[in-house]
Coordinates of C-alpha atoms and ligand atoms in Angstrom, one line a residue:
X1 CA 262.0 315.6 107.7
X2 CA 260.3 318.0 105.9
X3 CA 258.1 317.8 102.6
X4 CA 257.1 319.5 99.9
X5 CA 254.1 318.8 97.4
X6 CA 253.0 320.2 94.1
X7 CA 249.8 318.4 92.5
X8 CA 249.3 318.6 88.6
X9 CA 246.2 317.0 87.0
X10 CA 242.9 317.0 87.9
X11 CA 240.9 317.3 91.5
X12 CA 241.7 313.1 91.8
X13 CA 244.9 314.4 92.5
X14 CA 244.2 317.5 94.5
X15 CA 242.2 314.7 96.9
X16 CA 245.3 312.2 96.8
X17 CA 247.9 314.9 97.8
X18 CA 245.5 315.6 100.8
X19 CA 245.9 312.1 101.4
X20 CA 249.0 312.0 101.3
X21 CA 249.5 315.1 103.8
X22 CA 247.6 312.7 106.0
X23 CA 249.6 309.9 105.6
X24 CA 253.3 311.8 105.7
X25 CA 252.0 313.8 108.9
X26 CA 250.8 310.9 110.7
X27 CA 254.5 308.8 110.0
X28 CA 256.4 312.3 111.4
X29 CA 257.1 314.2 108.4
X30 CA 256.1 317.9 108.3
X31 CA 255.0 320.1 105.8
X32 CA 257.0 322.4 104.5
X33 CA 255.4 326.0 103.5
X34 CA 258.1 326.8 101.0
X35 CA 259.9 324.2 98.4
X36 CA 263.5 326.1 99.6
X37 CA 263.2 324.4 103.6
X38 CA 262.4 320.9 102.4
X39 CA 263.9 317.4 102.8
X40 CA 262.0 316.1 99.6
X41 CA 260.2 317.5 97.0
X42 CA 257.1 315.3 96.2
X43 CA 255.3 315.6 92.4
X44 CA 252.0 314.3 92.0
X45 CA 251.8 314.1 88.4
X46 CA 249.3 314.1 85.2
X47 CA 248.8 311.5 82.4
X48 CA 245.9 312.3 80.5
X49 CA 247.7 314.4 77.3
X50 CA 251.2 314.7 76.8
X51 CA 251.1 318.4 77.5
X52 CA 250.5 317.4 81.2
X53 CA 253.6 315.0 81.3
X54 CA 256.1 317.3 79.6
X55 CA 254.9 320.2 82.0
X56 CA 256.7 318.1 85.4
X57 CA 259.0 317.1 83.4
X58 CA 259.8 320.0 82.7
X59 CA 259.4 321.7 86.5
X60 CA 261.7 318.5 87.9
X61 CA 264.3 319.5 85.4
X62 CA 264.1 322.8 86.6
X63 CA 264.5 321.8 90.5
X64 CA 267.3 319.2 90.4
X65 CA 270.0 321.7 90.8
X66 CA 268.9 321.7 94.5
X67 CA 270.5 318.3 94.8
X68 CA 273.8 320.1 94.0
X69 CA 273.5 322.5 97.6
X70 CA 271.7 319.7 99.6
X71 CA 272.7 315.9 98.6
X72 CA 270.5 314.5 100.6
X73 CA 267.3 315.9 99.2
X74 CA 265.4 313.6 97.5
X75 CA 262.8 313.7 94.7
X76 CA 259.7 311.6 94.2
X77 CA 257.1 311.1 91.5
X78 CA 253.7 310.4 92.4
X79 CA 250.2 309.8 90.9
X80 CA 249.0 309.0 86.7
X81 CA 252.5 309.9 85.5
X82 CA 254.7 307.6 87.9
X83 CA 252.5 304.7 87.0
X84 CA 253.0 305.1 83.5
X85 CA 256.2 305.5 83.2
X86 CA 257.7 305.9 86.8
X87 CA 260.1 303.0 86.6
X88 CA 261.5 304.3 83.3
X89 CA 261.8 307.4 84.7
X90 CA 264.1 306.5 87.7
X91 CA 266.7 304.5 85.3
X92 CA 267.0 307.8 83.2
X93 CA 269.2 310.2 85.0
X94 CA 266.4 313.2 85.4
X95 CA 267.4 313.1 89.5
X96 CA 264.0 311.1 90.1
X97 CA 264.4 309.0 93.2
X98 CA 261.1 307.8 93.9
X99 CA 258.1 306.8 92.0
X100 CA 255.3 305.6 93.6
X101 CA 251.7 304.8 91.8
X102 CA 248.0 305.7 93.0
X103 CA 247.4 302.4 95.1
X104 CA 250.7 302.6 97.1
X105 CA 250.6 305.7 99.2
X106 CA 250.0 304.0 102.2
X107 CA 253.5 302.8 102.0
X108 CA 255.3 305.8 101.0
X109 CA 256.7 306.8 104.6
X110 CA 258.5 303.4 104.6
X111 CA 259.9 303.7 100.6
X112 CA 261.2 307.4 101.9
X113 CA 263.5 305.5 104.3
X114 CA 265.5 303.8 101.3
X115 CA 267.7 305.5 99.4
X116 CA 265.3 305.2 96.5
X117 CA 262.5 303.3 95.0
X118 CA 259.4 302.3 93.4
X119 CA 256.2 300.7 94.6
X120 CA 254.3 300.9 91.6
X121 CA 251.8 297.8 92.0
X122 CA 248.1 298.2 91.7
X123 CA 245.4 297.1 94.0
X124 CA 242.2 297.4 93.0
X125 CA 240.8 297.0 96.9
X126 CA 243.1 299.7 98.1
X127 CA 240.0 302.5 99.4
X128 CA 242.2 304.0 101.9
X129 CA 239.8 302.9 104.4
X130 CA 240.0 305.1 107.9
X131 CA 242.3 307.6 106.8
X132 CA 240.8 311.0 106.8
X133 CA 242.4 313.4 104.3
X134 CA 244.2 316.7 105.5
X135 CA 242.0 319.4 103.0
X136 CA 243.9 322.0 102.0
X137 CA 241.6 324.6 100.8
X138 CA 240.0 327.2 102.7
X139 CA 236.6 327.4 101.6
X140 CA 236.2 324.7 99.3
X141 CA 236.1 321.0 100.1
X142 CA 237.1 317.9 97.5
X143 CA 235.9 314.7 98.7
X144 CA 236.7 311.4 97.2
X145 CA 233.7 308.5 97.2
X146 CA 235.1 306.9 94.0
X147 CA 238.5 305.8 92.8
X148 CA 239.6 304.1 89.2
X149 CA 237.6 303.7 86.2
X150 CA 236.2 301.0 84.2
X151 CA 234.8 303.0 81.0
X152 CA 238.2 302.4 78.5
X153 CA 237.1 305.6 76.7
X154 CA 239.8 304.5 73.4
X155 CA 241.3 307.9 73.9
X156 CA 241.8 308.1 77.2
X157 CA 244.5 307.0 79.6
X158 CA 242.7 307.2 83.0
X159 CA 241.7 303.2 83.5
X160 CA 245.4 302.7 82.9
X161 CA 246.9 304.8 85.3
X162 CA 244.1 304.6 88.2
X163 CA 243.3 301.0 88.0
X164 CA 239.9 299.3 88.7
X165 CA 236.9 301.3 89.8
X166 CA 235.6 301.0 93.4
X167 CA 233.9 303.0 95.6
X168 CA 234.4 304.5 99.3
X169 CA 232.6 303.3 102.3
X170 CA 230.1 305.5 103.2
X171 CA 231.3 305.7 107.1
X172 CA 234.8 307.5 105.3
X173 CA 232.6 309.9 103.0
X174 CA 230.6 311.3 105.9
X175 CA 233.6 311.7 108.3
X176 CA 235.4 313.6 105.4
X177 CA 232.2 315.7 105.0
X178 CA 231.7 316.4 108.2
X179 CA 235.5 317.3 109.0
X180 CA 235.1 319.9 105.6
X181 CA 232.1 321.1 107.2
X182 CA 233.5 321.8 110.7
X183 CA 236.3 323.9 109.4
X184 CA 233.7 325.9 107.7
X185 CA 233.9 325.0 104.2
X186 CA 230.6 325.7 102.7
X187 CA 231.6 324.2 99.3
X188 CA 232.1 320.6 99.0
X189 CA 232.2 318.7 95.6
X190 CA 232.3 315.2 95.8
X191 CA 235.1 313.1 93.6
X192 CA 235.3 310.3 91.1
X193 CA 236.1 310.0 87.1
X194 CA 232.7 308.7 87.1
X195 CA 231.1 309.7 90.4
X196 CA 227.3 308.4 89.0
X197 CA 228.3 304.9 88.6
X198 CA 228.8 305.0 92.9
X199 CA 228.0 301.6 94.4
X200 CA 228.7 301.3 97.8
X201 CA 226.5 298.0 99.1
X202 CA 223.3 298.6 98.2
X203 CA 223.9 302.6 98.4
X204 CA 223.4 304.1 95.0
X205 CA 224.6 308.0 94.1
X206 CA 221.2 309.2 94.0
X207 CA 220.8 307.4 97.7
X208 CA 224.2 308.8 98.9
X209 CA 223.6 312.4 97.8
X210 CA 220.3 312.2 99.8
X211 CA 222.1 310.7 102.8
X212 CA 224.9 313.4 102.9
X213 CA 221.9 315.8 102.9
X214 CA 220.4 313.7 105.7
X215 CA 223.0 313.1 108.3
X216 CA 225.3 316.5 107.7
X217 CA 222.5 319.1 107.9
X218 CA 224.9 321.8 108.6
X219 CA 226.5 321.3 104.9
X220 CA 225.5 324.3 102.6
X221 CA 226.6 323.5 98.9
X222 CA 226.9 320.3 97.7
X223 CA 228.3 319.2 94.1
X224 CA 230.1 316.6 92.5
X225 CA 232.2 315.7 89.3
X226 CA 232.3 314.3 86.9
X227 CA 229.1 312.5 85.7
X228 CA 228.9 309.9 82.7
X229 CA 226.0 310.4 80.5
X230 CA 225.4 307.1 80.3
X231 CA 225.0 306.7 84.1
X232 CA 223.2 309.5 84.5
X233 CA 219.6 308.0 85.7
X234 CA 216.4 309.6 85.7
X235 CA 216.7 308.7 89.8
X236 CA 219.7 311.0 89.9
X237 CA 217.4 314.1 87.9
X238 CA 215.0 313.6 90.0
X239 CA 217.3 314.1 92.9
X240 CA 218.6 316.9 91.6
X241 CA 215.2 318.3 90.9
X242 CA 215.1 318.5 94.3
X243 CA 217.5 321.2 95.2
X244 CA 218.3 321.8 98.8
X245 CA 221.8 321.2 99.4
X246 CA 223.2 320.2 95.1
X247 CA 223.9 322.9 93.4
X248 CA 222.3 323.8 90.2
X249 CA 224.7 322.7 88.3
X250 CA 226.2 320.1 86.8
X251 CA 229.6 318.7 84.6
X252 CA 228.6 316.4 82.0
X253 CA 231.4 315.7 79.5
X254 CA 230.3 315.0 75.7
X255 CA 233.7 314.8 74.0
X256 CA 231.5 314.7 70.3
X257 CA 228.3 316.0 69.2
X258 CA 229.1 313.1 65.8
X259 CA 227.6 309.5 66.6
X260 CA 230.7 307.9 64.1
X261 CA 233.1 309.6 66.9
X262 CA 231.3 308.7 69.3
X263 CA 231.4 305.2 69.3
X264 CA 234.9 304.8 68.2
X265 CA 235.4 306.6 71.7
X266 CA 233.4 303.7 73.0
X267 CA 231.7 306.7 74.9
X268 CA 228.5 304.5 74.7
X269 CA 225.6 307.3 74.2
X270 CA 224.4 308.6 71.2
X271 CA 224.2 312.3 70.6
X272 CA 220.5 312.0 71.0
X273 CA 220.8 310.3 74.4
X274 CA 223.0 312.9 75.7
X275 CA 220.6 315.5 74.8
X276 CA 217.8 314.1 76.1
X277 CA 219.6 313.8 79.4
X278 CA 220.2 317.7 78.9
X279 CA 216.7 317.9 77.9
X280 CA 215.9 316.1 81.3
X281 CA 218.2 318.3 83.8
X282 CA 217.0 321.6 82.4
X283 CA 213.1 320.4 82.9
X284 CA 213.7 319.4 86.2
X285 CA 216.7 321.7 87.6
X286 CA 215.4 325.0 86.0
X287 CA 218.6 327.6 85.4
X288 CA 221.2 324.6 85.9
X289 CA 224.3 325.2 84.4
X290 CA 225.8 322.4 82.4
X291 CA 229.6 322.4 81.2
X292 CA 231.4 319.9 79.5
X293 CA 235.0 318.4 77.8
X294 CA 235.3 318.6 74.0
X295 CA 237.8 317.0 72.3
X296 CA 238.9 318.2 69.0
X297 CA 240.9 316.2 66.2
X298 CA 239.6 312.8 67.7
X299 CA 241.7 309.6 64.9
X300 CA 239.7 310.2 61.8
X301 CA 237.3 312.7 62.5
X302 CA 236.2 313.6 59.3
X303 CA 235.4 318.0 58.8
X304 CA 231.4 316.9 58.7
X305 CA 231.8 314.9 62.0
X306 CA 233.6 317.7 63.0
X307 CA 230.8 320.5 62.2
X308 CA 228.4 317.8 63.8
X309 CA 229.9 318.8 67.4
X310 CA 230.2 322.3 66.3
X311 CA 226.4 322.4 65.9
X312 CA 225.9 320.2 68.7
X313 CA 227.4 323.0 71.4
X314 CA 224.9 325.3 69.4
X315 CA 221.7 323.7 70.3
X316 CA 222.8 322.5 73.8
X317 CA 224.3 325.8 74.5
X318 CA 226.8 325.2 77.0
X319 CA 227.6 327.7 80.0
X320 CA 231.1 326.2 79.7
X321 CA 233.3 323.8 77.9
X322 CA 236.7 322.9 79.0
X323 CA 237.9 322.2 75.0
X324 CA 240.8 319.8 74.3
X325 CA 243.2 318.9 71.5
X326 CA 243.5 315.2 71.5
X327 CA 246.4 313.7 72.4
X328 CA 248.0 310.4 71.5
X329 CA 248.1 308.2 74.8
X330 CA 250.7 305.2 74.2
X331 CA 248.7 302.1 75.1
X332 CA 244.7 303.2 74.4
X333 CA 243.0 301.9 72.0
X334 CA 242.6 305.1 69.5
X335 CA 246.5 305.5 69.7
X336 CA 246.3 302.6 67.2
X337 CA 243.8 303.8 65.3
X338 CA 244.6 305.0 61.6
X339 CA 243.9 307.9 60.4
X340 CA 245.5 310.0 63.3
X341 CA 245.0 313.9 62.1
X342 CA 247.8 316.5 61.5
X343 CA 248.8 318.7 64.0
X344 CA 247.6 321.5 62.4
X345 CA 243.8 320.2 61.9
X346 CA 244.1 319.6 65.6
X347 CA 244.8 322.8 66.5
X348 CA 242.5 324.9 63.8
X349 CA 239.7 322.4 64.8
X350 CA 240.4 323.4 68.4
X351 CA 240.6 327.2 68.2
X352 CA 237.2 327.0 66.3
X353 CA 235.3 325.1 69.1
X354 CA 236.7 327.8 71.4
X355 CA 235.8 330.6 70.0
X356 CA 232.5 329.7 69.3
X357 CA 231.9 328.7 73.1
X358 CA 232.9 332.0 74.1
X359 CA 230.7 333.3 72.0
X360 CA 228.2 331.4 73.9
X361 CA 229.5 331.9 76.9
X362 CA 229.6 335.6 76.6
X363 CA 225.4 335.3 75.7
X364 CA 225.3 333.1 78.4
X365 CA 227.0 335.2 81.1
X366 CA 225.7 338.6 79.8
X367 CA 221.8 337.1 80.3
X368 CA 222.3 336.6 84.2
X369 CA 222.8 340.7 84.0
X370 CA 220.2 342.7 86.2
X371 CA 219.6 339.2 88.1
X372 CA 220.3 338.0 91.9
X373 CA 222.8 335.6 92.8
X374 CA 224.7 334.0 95.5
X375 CA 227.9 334.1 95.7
X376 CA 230.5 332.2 98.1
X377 CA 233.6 334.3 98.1
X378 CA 236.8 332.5 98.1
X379 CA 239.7 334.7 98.0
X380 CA 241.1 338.2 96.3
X381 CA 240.0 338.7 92.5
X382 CA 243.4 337.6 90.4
X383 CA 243.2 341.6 89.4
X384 CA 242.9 343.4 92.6
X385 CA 243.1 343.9 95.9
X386 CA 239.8 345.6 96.4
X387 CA 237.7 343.0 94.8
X388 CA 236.9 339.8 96.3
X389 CA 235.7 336.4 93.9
X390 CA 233.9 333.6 94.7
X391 CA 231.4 331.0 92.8
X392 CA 227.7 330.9 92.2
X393 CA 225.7 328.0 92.7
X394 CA 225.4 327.4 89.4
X395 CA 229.4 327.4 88.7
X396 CA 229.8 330.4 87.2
X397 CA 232.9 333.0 89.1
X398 CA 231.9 336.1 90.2
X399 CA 233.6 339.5 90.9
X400 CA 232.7 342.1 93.7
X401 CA 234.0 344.5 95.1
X402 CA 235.0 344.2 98.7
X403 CA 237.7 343.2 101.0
X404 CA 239.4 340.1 103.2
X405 CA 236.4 340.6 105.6
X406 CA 234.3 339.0 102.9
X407 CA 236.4 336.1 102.2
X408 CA 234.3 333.0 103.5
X409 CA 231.0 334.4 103.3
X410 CA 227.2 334.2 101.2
X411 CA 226.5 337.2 99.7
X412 CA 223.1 338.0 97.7
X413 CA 224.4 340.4 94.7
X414 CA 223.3 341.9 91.1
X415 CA 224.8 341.1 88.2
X416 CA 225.9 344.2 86.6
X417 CA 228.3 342.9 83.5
X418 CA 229.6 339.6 82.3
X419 CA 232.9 339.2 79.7
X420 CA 233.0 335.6 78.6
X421 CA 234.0 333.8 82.1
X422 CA 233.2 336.7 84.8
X423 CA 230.1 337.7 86.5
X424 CA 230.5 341.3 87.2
X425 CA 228.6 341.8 90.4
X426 CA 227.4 344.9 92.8
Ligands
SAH1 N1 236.5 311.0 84.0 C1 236.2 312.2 83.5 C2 237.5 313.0 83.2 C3 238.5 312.4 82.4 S1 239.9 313.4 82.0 C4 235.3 312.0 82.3 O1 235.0 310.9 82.0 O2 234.9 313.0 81.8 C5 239.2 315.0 81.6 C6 239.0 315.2 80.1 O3 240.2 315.2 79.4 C7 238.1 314.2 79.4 O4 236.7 314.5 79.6 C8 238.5 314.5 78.0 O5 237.7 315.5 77.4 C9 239.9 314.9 78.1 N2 240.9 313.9 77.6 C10 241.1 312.7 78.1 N3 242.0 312.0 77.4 C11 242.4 312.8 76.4 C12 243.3 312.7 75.3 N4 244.0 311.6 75.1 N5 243.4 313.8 74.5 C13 242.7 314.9 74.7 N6 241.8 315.0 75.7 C14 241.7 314.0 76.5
SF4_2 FE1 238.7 308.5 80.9 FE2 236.3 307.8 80.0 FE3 237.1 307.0 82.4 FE4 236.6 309.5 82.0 S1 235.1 307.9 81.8 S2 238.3 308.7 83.1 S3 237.3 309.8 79.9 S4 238.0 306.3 80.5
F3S3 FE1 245.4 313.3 85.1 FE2 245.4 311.2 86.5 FE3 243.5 313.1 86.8 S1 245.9 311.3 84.4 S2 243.4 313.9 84.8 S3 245.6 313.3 87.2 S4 243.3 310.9 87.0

């Protein structure tokens, strides 16, 4: 029997599909390289804004007719999405089989022998202990230490979908590490929704990420997403401070630069606390990059509270900031709050806190011009063939030109231009 996967959502799910791979390989299944030779098409889906939910929805839709040629093919839903709403899902007639939630993979070769299903059950000990994913990626490694999360941000449907938080034996970490490394991945970002609040025994983040350093001496970059201000220690900074292996660089979402907002997102920091972590990071990681998530239109954000996170990404300066609309999550907290804005504030709101971060961006980007960096190329430039593109250490994509000889290799390189999201390099 062959499979097919296609992953939504964010790098949680990238990891679990790898997972997965592992899991369907070692029960007999095979991969299959294009969705036209398989057996059964899995989805591993996305809850976080309805945007994400109508998008599969959307691509099932679009597949069914398959079932019309081949009878016997079967669909599945997997990951946020099927644990939502995977059981409702199934009783509509959308040609969903299977649905099968973030705790149950281990028993998804035996669902696939019924003729359909759900195993949708949470279980907040389920670590897949001693199962080493299958990584897909060439050059870049996504390794799991953390799954769940306990934080009930009010907007956010995450602890819902993923269940408790709890983290990964460190015996599993290293073997995954070590596995990334020996197929010559020099990139490897460690996973979790809140990868700072790691507690293994007594082994703290900070300890871990100087462990990794320790026992895999051949690993070359080492990063990890995403943080929580509130976790972020002055242990961790000083850990960072350090350098060797961790990348200058770092993802540290602030959703609001207005206290009000703030705490009805129960994010539990102030503005001030976040940017004296920001404060912190730049004095002791000098030329880090920081990035973060915005959120735009958060239930009765007032146009001053507003301006407050407009000003915010001003004085913090971002490198980057992934900016969202918010999006009403049946079930969270906020979704009940009153006061939920238009559509249309949403969306101008949201188109102003972009364009003024590529503004910054652009500065940002168009500073690192005349400088040296290092660059890991990854693959082809989405342009052209005679260009290659890769990552700095400090998170930023770079372009060069050069061809599939270059693909998996350091190179040192100047920075000749920048637009607002390339490095332009020679
Ligand atoms: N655990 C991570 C990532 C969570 S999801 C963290 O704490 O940062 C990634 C981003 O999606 C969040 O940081 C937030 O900015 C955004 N997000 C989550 N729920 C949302 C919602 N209901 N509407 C809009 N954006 C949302
Ligand atoms: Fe969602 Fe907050 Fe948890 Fe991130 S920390 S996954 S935003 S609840
Ligand atoms: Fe989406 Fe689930 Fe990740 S809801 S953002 S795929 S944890």
């Amino acid at each position: 029997m062959k499979y097919y996967i296609e992953t939504y959502g964010c790098q949680m799910n990238v990891s679990d599909s790898e997972l997965i791979i592992s899991i369907l390989n070692d029960a007999g299944y095979e991969q299959a390289s294009d969705i036209d030779t398989a057996d059964i098409l899995l989805f591993n889906t996305c809850s976080v804004r309805e945007h994400a939910e109508q998008r599969v929805l959307g691509r099932i839709s679009n597949e069914r007719h398959r079932k019309k040629s081949k009878p016997e093919l079967k669909i599945a839903l997997l990951g946020c999405m099927a644990q939502r709403i995977g059981e409702r899902l199934i009783s509509e007639d959308l040609g969903i089989d299977y649905a099968v939630g973030v705790d149950q993979y281990r028993a998804l070769p035996h669902l696939l022998e019924q003729a359909q299903g759900s195993l949708l059950k949470f279980n907040s000990y389920e670590n897949y202990e001693h199962l080493l994913p299958v990584h897909q990626g060439e050059n870049c490694a996504f390794v799991t230490i953390m799954r769940g999360c306990d934080n009930y941000c009010s907007y956010c449907i995450v602890p819902y979908v993923r269940g408790r938080e709890r983290s990964r034996p460190y015996e599993d970490i290293l073997l995954d590490v070590r596995a990334a490394v020996a197929r010559n991945m020099m990139d490897v970002t460690l996973l979790g929704q809140n990868v700072n609040s790691y507690h293994w025994k007594d082994l703290s983040f900070p300890a871990l990420l100087v462990r990794l350093q320790e026992d895999v001496p051949e690993l070359y970059r080492l990063r990890f997403v995403t943080s929580h201000p509130k976790d972020l220690s002055d242990e961790l900074v000083q850990v960072m401070g350090k350098g060797g292996k961790l990348c200058e660089h770092i993802h540290l979402p602030m959703q609001s630069g207005s206290n009000e907002s703030l705490k009805r997102m129960n994010r539990s920091y102030s503005y001030e606390q976040y940017l004296n972590r920001v404060k912190a990071l730049r004095k002791a990681v000098p030329g880090i990059g920081i990035t973060t998530d915005l959120i735009a239109g958060f239930p009765g954000e007032t146009q001053e509270q507003f301006e407050a996170t407009l000003s915010a990404m001003r004085e913090i300066e971002f490198d980057y900031a992934f900016c969202f609309k918010y999006s009403e999550r049946e079930g969270t907290a906020a979704a009940q709050y009153p006061d939920q804005l238009p559509e249309a504030i949403r969306l101008s709101r949201l188109q102003k806190m972009i364009d003024l971060q590529r503004e910054i961006t652009l500065r940002k980007f168009r500073a690192k011009i005349g400088k040296e960096v290092e660059v890991y190329v990854e693959g082809f430039s989405k342009k052209s063939k005679s260009q290659v593109s890769g990552k700095t250490r400090d998170f930023k994509i770079a372009v060069l030109t050069g061809d599939e000889s270059k693909i998996g290799t350091l190179v040192k390189v100047k920075v000749s231009q920048a637009t607002a999201g390339t490095l332009i390099c020679e």
